[in-house]
mmCIF file of C-alpha atoms in Angstrom:
data_model
loop_
_atom_site.group_PDB
_atom_site.id
_atom_site.type_symbol
_atom_site.label_atom_id
_atom_site.label_comp_id
_atom_site.label_asym_id
_atom_site.label_seq_id
_atom_site.Cartn_x
_atom_site.Cartn_y
_atom_site.Cartn_z
ATOM 1 C CA MET A 25 130.798 126.702 -68.735
ATOM 2 C CA SER A 26 133.050 129.499 -70.167
ATOM 3 C CA ASP A 27 135.779 131.757 -69.491
ATOM 4 C CA GLY A 28 135.073 135.477 -67.171
ATOM 5 C CA ILE A 29 134.139 138.456 -67.492
ATOM 6 C CA HIS A 30 136.565 141.067 -68.547
ATOM 7 C CA LEU A 31 135.398 144.338 -67.660
ATOM 8 C CA THR A 32 135.643 146.743 -70.511
ATOM 9 C CA ASP A 33 133.100 143.861 -72.103
ATOM 10 C CA TYR A 34 130.580 144.163 -68.014
ATOM 11 C CA HIS A 35 130.962 148.835 -68.492
ATOM 12 C CA ASN A 36 129.575 147.638 -72.646
ATOM 13 C CA ALA A 37 126.260 145.443 -71.464
ATOM 14 C CA VAL A 38 125.436 148.136 -69.098
ATOM 15 C CA ILE A 39 126.223 150.968 -71.201
ATOM 16 C CA ASP A 40 124.070 149.058 -73.898
ATOM 17 C CA TRP A 41 121.635 147.177 -72.031
ATOM 18 C CA ILE A 42 120.921 151.101 -69.958
ATOM 19 C CA THR A 43 120.636 152.855 -73.160
ATOM 20 C CA GLN A 44 118.573 150.088 -75.529
ATOM 21 C CA ASN A 45 116.056 149.721 -71.864
ATOM 22 C CA VAL A 46 115.739 153.914 -71.201
ATOM 23 C CA ASP A 47 114.765 156.130 -74.169
ATOM 24 C CA TRP A 48 114.387 158.690 -72.192
ATOM 25 C CA LEU A 49 117.913 159.145 -71.154
ATOM 26 C CA GLN A 50 120.450 161.404 -74.413
ATOM 27 C CA ALA A 51 122.742 159.677 -72.642
ATOM 28 C CA VAL A 52 124.527 157.655 -71.096
ATOM 29 C CA GLN A 53 128.335 156.940 -70.481
ATOM 30 C CA TYR A 54 131.253 156.043 -69.130
ATOM 31 C CA TYR A 55 132.631 157.493 -65.622
ATOM 32 C CA PRO A 56 132.093 161.503 -65.912
ATOM 33 C CA GLU A 57 134.256 163.555 -67.345
ATOM 34 C CA ILE A 58 132.644 165.913 -68.526
ATOM 35 C CA GLN A 59 134.724 169.061 -71.320
ATOM 36 C CA THR A 60 130.958 169.790 -72.347
ATOM 37 C CA GLU A 61 127.845 170.753 -71.108
ATOM 38 C CA LEU A 62 125.939 167.989 -71.004
ATOM 39 C CA PRO A 63 122.164 166.804 -72.927
ATOM 40 C CA ALA A 64 120.157 166.028 -69.871
ATOM 41 C CA PRO A 65 118.478 164.050 -68.923
ATOM 42 C CA CYS A 66 121.789 161.824 -69.366
ATOM 43 C CA ALA A 67 123.997 158.669 -66.723
ATOM 44 C CA PHE A 68 127.258 157.657 -66.181
ATOM 45 C CA PHE A 69 127.817 154.367 -65.289
ATOM 46 C CA GLY A 70 130.855 153.128 -63.598
ATOM 47 C CA VAL A 71 132.502 150.174 -60.800
ATOM 48 C CA GLU A 72 132.920 152.129 -58.456
ATOM 49 C CA ASP A 73 135.732 149.461 -56.698
ATOM 50 C CA TRP A 74 134.588 144.915 -55.676
ATOM 51 C CA GLU A 75 136.203 142.410 -52.994
ATOM 52 C CA MET A 76 136.017 138.656 -53.488
ATOM 53 C CA SER A 77 133.021 137.497 -53.049
ATOM 54 C CA GLU A 78 132.313 134.933 -50.399
ATOM 55 C CA SER A 79 131.203 132.366 -52.478
ATOM 56 C CA GLN A 80 134.498 131.136 -54.497
ATOM 57 C CA PRO A 81 134.243 129.499 -58.171
ATOM 58 C CA MET A 82 136.555 126.487 -56.904
ATOM 59 C CA ASN A 83 137.314 126.539 -61.397
ATOM 60 C CA GLY A 84 140.348 128.695 -61.391
ATOM 61 C CA MET A 85 138.289 132.104 -61.502
ATOM 62 C CA LEU A 86 137.985 134.015 -59.280
ATOM 63 C CA ALA A 87 134.398 135.969 -58.304
ATOM 64 C CA VAL A 88 134.422 139.761 -57.796
ATOM 65 C CA ASP A 89 131.570 141.799 -56.051
ATOM 66 C CA LEU A 90 131.668 144.593 -58.489
ATOM 67 C CA ASN A 91 129.928 147.910 -56.311
ATOM 68 C CA CYS A 92 128.767 150.072 -58.668
ATOM 69 C CA LYS A 93 126.795 152.972 -59.335
ATOM 70 C CA LEU A 94 124.473 154.550 -61.806
ATOM 71 C CA MET A 95 124.680 158.742 -61.417
ATOM 72 C CA VAL A 96 121.252 160.401 -63.116
ATOM 73 C CA VAL A 97 122.118 163.340 -64.264
ATOM 74 C CA PHE A 98 118.911 166.490 -64.885
ATOM 75 C CA GLY A 99 119.678 170.373 -65.693
ATOM 76 C CA VAL A 100 118.076 172.080 -63.225
ATOM 77 C CA ILE A 101 116.374 174.635 -65.033
ATOM 78 C CA ASP A 102 112.194 173.358 -65.343
ATOM 79 C CA PRO A 103 111.477 174.193 -61.469
ATOM 80 C CA ALA A 104 110.285 171.148 -60.531
ATOM 81 C CA TYR A 105 113.895 169.747 -60.542
ATOM 82 C CA GLN A 106 114.335 166.965 -57.752
ATOM 83 C CA LEU A 107 111.155 165.877 -58.427
ATOM 84 C CA GLU A 108 112.033 164.598 -61.769
ATOM 85 C CA VAL A 109 115.960 163.415 -60.066
ATOM 86 C CA ARG A 110 114.031 161.858 -58.230
ATOM 87 C CA ASN A 111 111.256 159.608 -59.906
ATOM 88 C CA ALA A 112 114.173 159.059 -62.938
ATOM 89 C CA ALA A 113 116.795 156.831 -59.754
ATOM 90 C CA MET A 114 113.736 155.588 -58.161
ATOM 91 C CA ALA A 115 112.717 154.642 -61.993
ATOM 92 C CA LEU A 116 116.237 153.266 -63.249
ATOM 93 C CA CYS A 117 116.048 151.209 -59.343
ATOM 94 C CA ILE A 118 112.856 149.497 -60.835
ATOM 95 C CA LYS A 119 114.622 148.464 -63.801
ATOM 96 C CA LEU A 120 118.162 147.293 -62.536
ATOM 97 C CA GLN A 121 116.321 145.358 -59.686
ATOM 98 C CA ASP A 122 117.253 141.533 -60.971
ATOM 99 C CA GLN A 123 118.866 143.009 -64.452
ATOM 100 C CA ARG A 124 121.812 140.835 -65.333
ATOM 101 C CA PHE A 125 122.764 142.686 -68.974
ATOM 102 C CA GLY A 126 122.745 139.879 -71.128
ATOM 103 C CA LEU A 127 125.260 138.722 -69.503
ATOM 104 C CA PRO A 128 125.410 135.297 -67.914
ATOM 105 C CA ILE A 129 126.697 136.369 -64.195
ATOM 106 C CA GLU A 130 124.185 137.472 -61.098
ATOM 107 C CA PRO A 131 121.299 139.901 -61.148
ATOM 108 C CA VAL A 132 121.610 143.167 -60.072
ATOM 109 C CA VAL A 133 121.459 144.141 -55.950
ATOM 110 C CA LEU A 134 120.443 147.450 -55.613
ATOM 111 C CA GLN A 135 121.629 149.474 -52.488
ATOM 112 C CA GLY A 136 120.199 152.131 -52.609
ATOM 113 C CA ALA A 137 120.143 155.746 -54.462
ATOM 114 C CA GLU A 138 121.229 159.511 -52.929
ATOM 115 C CA PRO A 139 121.658 162.761 -54.316
ATOM 116 C CA ASP A 140 124.985 162.904 -55.164
ATOM 117 C CA ASP A 141 126.698 165.950 -54.867
ATOM 118 C CA PHE A 142 130.402 164.986 -54.694
ATOM 119 C CA GLN A 143 130.744 165.685 -58.225
ATOM 120 C CA PRO A 144 132.395 169.445 -58.229
ATOM 121 C CA GLU A 145 132.588 169.001 -62.891
ATOM 122 C CA LEU A 146 128.111 168.556 -61.841
ATOM 123 C CA ASP A 147 127.482 170.898 -58.959
ATOM 124 C CA ASP A 148 125.641 172.922 -62.355
ATOM 125 C CA TYR A 149 123.151 170.204 -62.379
ATOM 126 C CA ALA A 150 120.811 167.495 -60.411
ATOM 127 C CA VAL A 151 122.099 164.161 -59.671
ATOM 128 C CA TRP A 152 121.054 160.843 -58.191
ATOM 129 C CA SER A 153 123.214 158.196 -57.284
ATOM 130 C CA ILE A 154 121.947 154.919 -57.874
ATOM 131 C CA ARG A 155 124.620 151.795 -56.185
ATOM 132 C CA PHE A 156 124.466 148.356 -56.669
ATOM 133 C CA MET A 157 125.963 145.237 -56.625
ATOM 134 C CA GLN A 158 126.632 142.608 -59.027
ATOM 135 C CA THR A 159 128.987 138.927 -58.791
ATOM 136 C CA ILE A 160 130.686 138.526 -61.389
ATOM 137 C CA GLU A 161 133.138 136.301 -62.383
ATOM 138 C CA VAL A 162 136.907 136.681 -64.141
ATOM 139 C CA GLY A 163 139.537 134.774 -65.137
ATOM 140 C CA GLU A 164 139.441 131.271 -67.274
ATOM 141 C CA ASP A 165 138.053 128.483 -66.611
ATOM 142 C CA PHE A 166 140.858 125.666 -66.749
ATOM 143 C CA TYR A 167 138.162 122.435 -66.693
ATOM 144 C CA LYS A 168 136.118 124.620 -69.729
ATOM 145 C CA PRO A 169 136.408 122.158 -72.255
ATOM 146 C CA GLU A 170 138.047 122.520 -75.460
ATOM 147 C CA GLY A 171 137.153 121.081 -79.000
ATOM 148 C CA ILE A 172 133.712 120.610 -79.893
ATOM 149 C CA ILE A 173 131.328 120.374 -77.406
ATOM 150 C CA PRO A 174 128.197 118.074 -78.001
ATOM 151 C CA THR A 175 124.471 119.539 -77.761
ATOM 152 C CA THR A 176 122.262 116.913 -77.755
ATOM 153 C CA VAL A 177 123.588 113.111 -76.247
ATOM 154 C CA MET A 178 121.725 110.136 -77.332
ATOM 155 C CA VAL A 179 122.484 106.859 -75.730
ATOM 156 C CA GLY A 180 121.203 103.425 -76.954
ATOM 157 C CA TYR A 181 121.356 100.078 -74.497
ATOM 158 C CA SER A 182 122.928 96.620 -75.835
ATOM 159 C CA PRO A 183 122.258 94.239 -76.871
ATOM 160 C CA ASP A 184 120.490 97.402 -80.135
ATOM 161 C CA ILE A 185 123.401 99.402 -80.444
ATOM 162 C CA GLY A 186 125.870 101.180 -83.532
ATOM 163 C CA THR A 187 124.213 102.372 -86.219
ATOM 164 C CA LYS A 188 122.232 100.161 -87.743
ATOM 165 C CA ASN A 189 120.333 100.261 -84.143
ATOM 166 C CA GLU A 190 120.091 103.999 -83.257
ATOM 167 C CA ASP A 191 116.820 105.555 -85.282
ATOM 168 C CA LYS A 192 116.485 102.730 -81.423
ATOM 169 C CA TYR A 193 118.032 105.467 -78.618
ATOM 170 C CA GLU A 194 116.873 107.659 -76.291
ATOM 171 C CA GLN A 195 117.240 111.123 -76.093
ATOM 172 C CA VAL A 196 118.765 112.027 -72.729
ATOM 173 C CA VAL A 197 119.802 116.337 -73.176
ATOM 174 C CA PRO A 198 118.453 117.987 -75.328
ATOM 175 C CA SER A 199 118.711 119.150 -78.272
ATOM 176 C CA GLY A 200 120.347 122.962 -78.532
ATOM 177 C CA LEU A 201 120.611 122.611 -74.959
ATOM 178 C CA ASN A 202 122.951 126.017 -73.570
ATOM 179 C CA THR A 203 126.555 124.017 -72.057
ATOM 180 C CA ASP A 204 127.405 127.910 -71.248
ATOM 181 C CA ASN A 205 124.621 128.912 -68.122
#
Protein backbone atom coordinates (compact mmCIF):
# COMPACT_ATOMS: atom_id res chain seq x y z
CA MET A 1 0.00 0.00 0.00
CA SER A 2 1.17 3.49 -0.68
CA ASP A 3 -0.06 7.02 -0.93
CA GLY A 4 -1.68 7.97 -4.20
CA ILE A 5 -0.10 9.51 -7.24
CA HIS A 6 0.19 13.29 -7.47
CA LEU A 7 -0.69 14.68 -10.92
CA THR A 8 2.70 16.37 -11.21
CA ASP A 9 4.40 13.02 -10.58
CA TYR A 10 2.17 11.39 -13.19
CA HIS A 11 2.95 14.08 -15.79
CA ASN A 12 6.67 13.78 -15.10
CA ALA A 13 6.60 9.96 -15.33
CA VAL A 14 4.79 10.04 -18.69
CA ILE A 15 7.08 12.72 -20.15
CA ASP A 16 10.21 10.91 -18.89
CA TRP A 17 9.02 7.55 -20.24
CA ILE A 18 8.22 8.98 -23.69
CA THR A 19 11.54 10.85 -23.79
CA GLN A 20 13.47 7.66 -22.94
CA ASN A 21 11.50 5.28 -25.16
CA VAL A 22 10.72 7.28 -28.31
CA ASP A 23 14.06 8.49 -29.61
CA TRP A 24 12.79 10.00 -32.87
CA LEU A 25 10.90 12.78 -31.07
CA GLN A 26 12.92 15.99 -30.91
CA ALA A 27 11.08 17.23 -27.82
CA VAL A 28 8.36 16.11 -25.42
CA GLN A 29 6.59 18.78 -23.41
CA TYR A 30 3.49 19.46 -21.37
CA TYR A 31 0.47 21.21 -22.81
CA PRO A 32 1.20 23.20 -25.98
CA GLU A 33 2.22 26.73 -25.15
CA ILE A 34 3.99 27.75 -28.32
CA GLN A 35 6.19 30.83 -28.32
CA THR A 36 8.88 29.82 -30.80
CA GLU A 37 9.23 27.47 -33.75
CA LEU A 38 8.91 23.84 -32.73
CA PRO A 39 11.64 21.22 -33.15
CA ALA A 40 9.47 18.78 -35.10
CA PRO A 41 8.68 15.99 -34.76
CA CYS A 42 7.68 16.57 -31.17
CA ALA A 43 4.89 15.67 -28.78
CA PHE A 44 2.76 17.35 -26.16
CA PHE A 45 1.17 15.48 -23.29
CA GLY A 46 -1.71 16.57 -21.10
CA VAL A 47 -4.43 15.31 -18.80
CA GLU A 48 -7.65 16.62 -20.34
CA ASP A 49 -10.00 15.72 -17.49
CA TRP A 50 -10.91 12.87 -15.15
CA GLU A 51 -13.89 10.99 -13.82
CA MET A 52 -14.41 8.98 -10.68
CA SER A 53 -13.56 5.34 -11.40
CA GLU A 54 -16.29 2.72 -11.03
CA SER A 55 -14.06 0.67 -8.73
CA GLN A 56 -12.87 2.44 -5.56
CA PRO A 57 -10.06 1.21 -3.26
CA MET A 58 -12.01 1.57 0.03
CA ASN A 59 -8.94 2.83 1.87
CA GLY A 60 -9.65 6.57 1.91
CA MET A 61 -8.05 7.15 -1.47
CA LEU A 62 -9.95 8.12 -4.61
CA ALA A 63 -9.56 6.19 -7.87
CA VAL A 64 -9.94 8.40 -10.92
CA ASP A 65 -9.89 7.63 -14.63
CA LEU A 66 -7.61 10.19 -16.27
CA ASN A 67 -8.49 11.13 -19.84
CA CYS A 68 -5.17 11.94 -21.45
CA LYS A 69 -4.07 13.28 -24.80
CA LEU A 70 -0.71 12.96 -26.51
CA MET A 71 -0.36 15.20 -29.54
CA VAL A 72 2.28 14.25 -32.09
CA VAL A 73 3.42 17.22 -34.18
CA PHE A 74 5.18 17.17 -37.56
CA GLY A 75 6.34 19.98 -39.81
CA VAL A 76 4.66 20.37 -43.19
CA ILE A 77 7.84 20.89 -45.21
CA ASP A 78 8.23 17.25 -46.25
CA PRO A 79 5.72 16.34 -49.01
CA ALA A 80 4.87 13.07 -47.20
CA TYR A 81 4.11 14.77 -43.86
CA GLN A 82 0.51 13.50 -43.73
CA LEU A 83 1.64 9.89 -44.02
CA GLU A 84 4.54 10.45 -41.61
CA VAL A 85 2.38 11.98 -38.86
CA ARG A 86 -0.14 9.12 -39.16
CA ASN A 87 2.62 6.51 -38.98
CA ALA A 88 4.09 8.30 -35.97
CA ALA A 89 0.71 8.33 -34.22
CA MET A 90 0.32 4.59 -34.85
CA ALA A 91 3.86 3.88 -33.58
CA LEU A 92 3.09 5.82 -30.39
CA CYS A 93 -0.19 3.91 -29.92
CA ILE A 94 1.73 0.64 -30.06
CA LYS A 95 4.24 1.86 -27.47
CA LEU A 96 1.58 3.33 -25.15
CA GLN A 97 -0.78 0.34 -25.03
CA ASP A 98 -0.69 -1.29 -21.56
CA GLN A 99 2.05 1.10 -20.35
CA ARG A 100 2.29 2.01 -16.64
CA PHE A 101 5.18 4.52 -16.95
CA GLY A 102 7.02 2.92 -14.04
CA LEU A 103 4.24 3.80 -11.58
CA PRO A 104 2.04 1.51 -9.45
CA ILE A 105 -1.06 2.29 -11.55
CA GLU A 106 -3.40 0.56 -13.97
CA PRO A 107 -2.15 0.16 -17.56
CA VAL A 108 -3.01 2.60 -20.36
CA VAL A 109 -6.21 1.88 -22.26
CA LEU A 110 -6.09 3.40 -25.74
CA GLN A 111 -9.25 5.16 -26.89
CA GLY A 112 -8.27 6.32 -30.36
CA ALA A 113 -6.30 8.73 -32.50
CA GLU A 114 -7.32 11.39 -35.01
CA PRO A 115 -6.11 14.58 -36.68
CA ASP A 116 -6.20 17.51 -34.28
CA ASP A 117 -7.24 20.77 -35.92
CA PHE A 118 -8.35 22.45 -32.71
CA GLN A 119 -5.04 23.97 -31.64
CA PRO A 120 -4.76 27.37 -33.41
CA GLU A 121 -1.18 27.79 -32.20
CA LEU A 122 -0.28 24.62 -34.16
CA ASP A 123 -1.88 25.61 -37.49
CA ASP A 124 1.54 25.58 -39.19
CA TYR A 125 2.06 21.89 -38.30
CA ALA A 126 0.45 18.52 -38.93
CA VAL A 127 -0.98 17.32 -35.59
CA TRP A 128 -2.53 14.02 -34.55
CA SER A 129 -3.97 13.40 -31.08
CA ILE A 130 -3.79 10.07 -29.32
CA ARG A 131 -6.39 9.69 -26.60
CA PHE A 132 -6.01 7.24 -23.74
CA MET A 133 -7.42 6.56 -20.30
CA GLN A 134 -5.50 5.54 -17.21
CA THR A 135 -6.77 4.86 -13.69
CA ILE A 136 -4.75 6.21 -10.78
CA GLU A 137 -5.39 6.52 -7.06
CA VAL A 138 -5.02 9.89 -5.37
CA GLY A 139 -5.01 10.85 -1.72
CA GLU A 140 -3.65 9.14 1.37
CA ASP A 141 -4.09 5.50 2.29
CA PHE A 142 -5.78 5.41 5.71
CA TYR A 143 -4.46 1.90 6.30
CA LYS A 144 -0.86 2.52 5.34
CA PRO A 145 1.31 0.81 7.95
CA GLU A 146 3.54 3.00 10.07
CA GLY A 147 7.13 2.26 10.96
CA ILE A 148 9.25 -0.52 9.54
CA ILE A 149 7.44 -2.92 7.25
CA PRO A 150 8.83 -6.46 7.40
CA THR A 151 10.11 -7.89 4.13
CA THR A 152 10.69 -11.44 5.38
CA VAL A 153 8.30 -13.45 7.55
CA MET A 154 9.44 -16.59 9.33
CA VAL A 155 7.41 -18.99 11.47
CA GLY A 156 8.48 -21.37 14.19
CA TYR A 157 6.45 -24.22 15.67
CA SER A 158 6.29 -24.95 19.39
CA PRO A 159 8.26 -26.26 21.19
CA ASP A 160 11.09 -25.37 18.72
CA ILE A 161 10.80 -21.59 19.10
CA GLY A 162 13.07 -18.84 20.36
CA THR A 163 16.51 -17.61 19.35
CA LYS A 164 18.13 -21.01 19.97
CA ASN A 165 15.85 -22.55 17.31
CA GLU A 166 15.94 -19.89 14.57
CA ASP A 167 17.55 -22.39 12.19
CA LYS A 168 14.34 -24.47 12.38
CA TYR A 169 12.04 -21.58 11.34
CA GLU A 170 10.28 -21.74 7.96
CA GLN A 171 10.16 -18.75 5.69
CA VAL A 172 6.53 -17.99 4.70
CA VAL A 173 7.01 -14.69 2.85
CA PRO A 174 10.03 -14.37 0.54
CA SER A 175 12.85 -11.95 1.36
CA GLY A 176 12.60 -8.56 -0.30
CA LEU A 177 8.89 -8.89 -1.05
CA ASN A 178 7.71 -5.54 -2.39
CA THR A 179 4.66 -4.66 -0.27
CA ASP A 180 3.93 -1.47 -2.22
CA ASN A 181 2.29 -3.22 -5.19
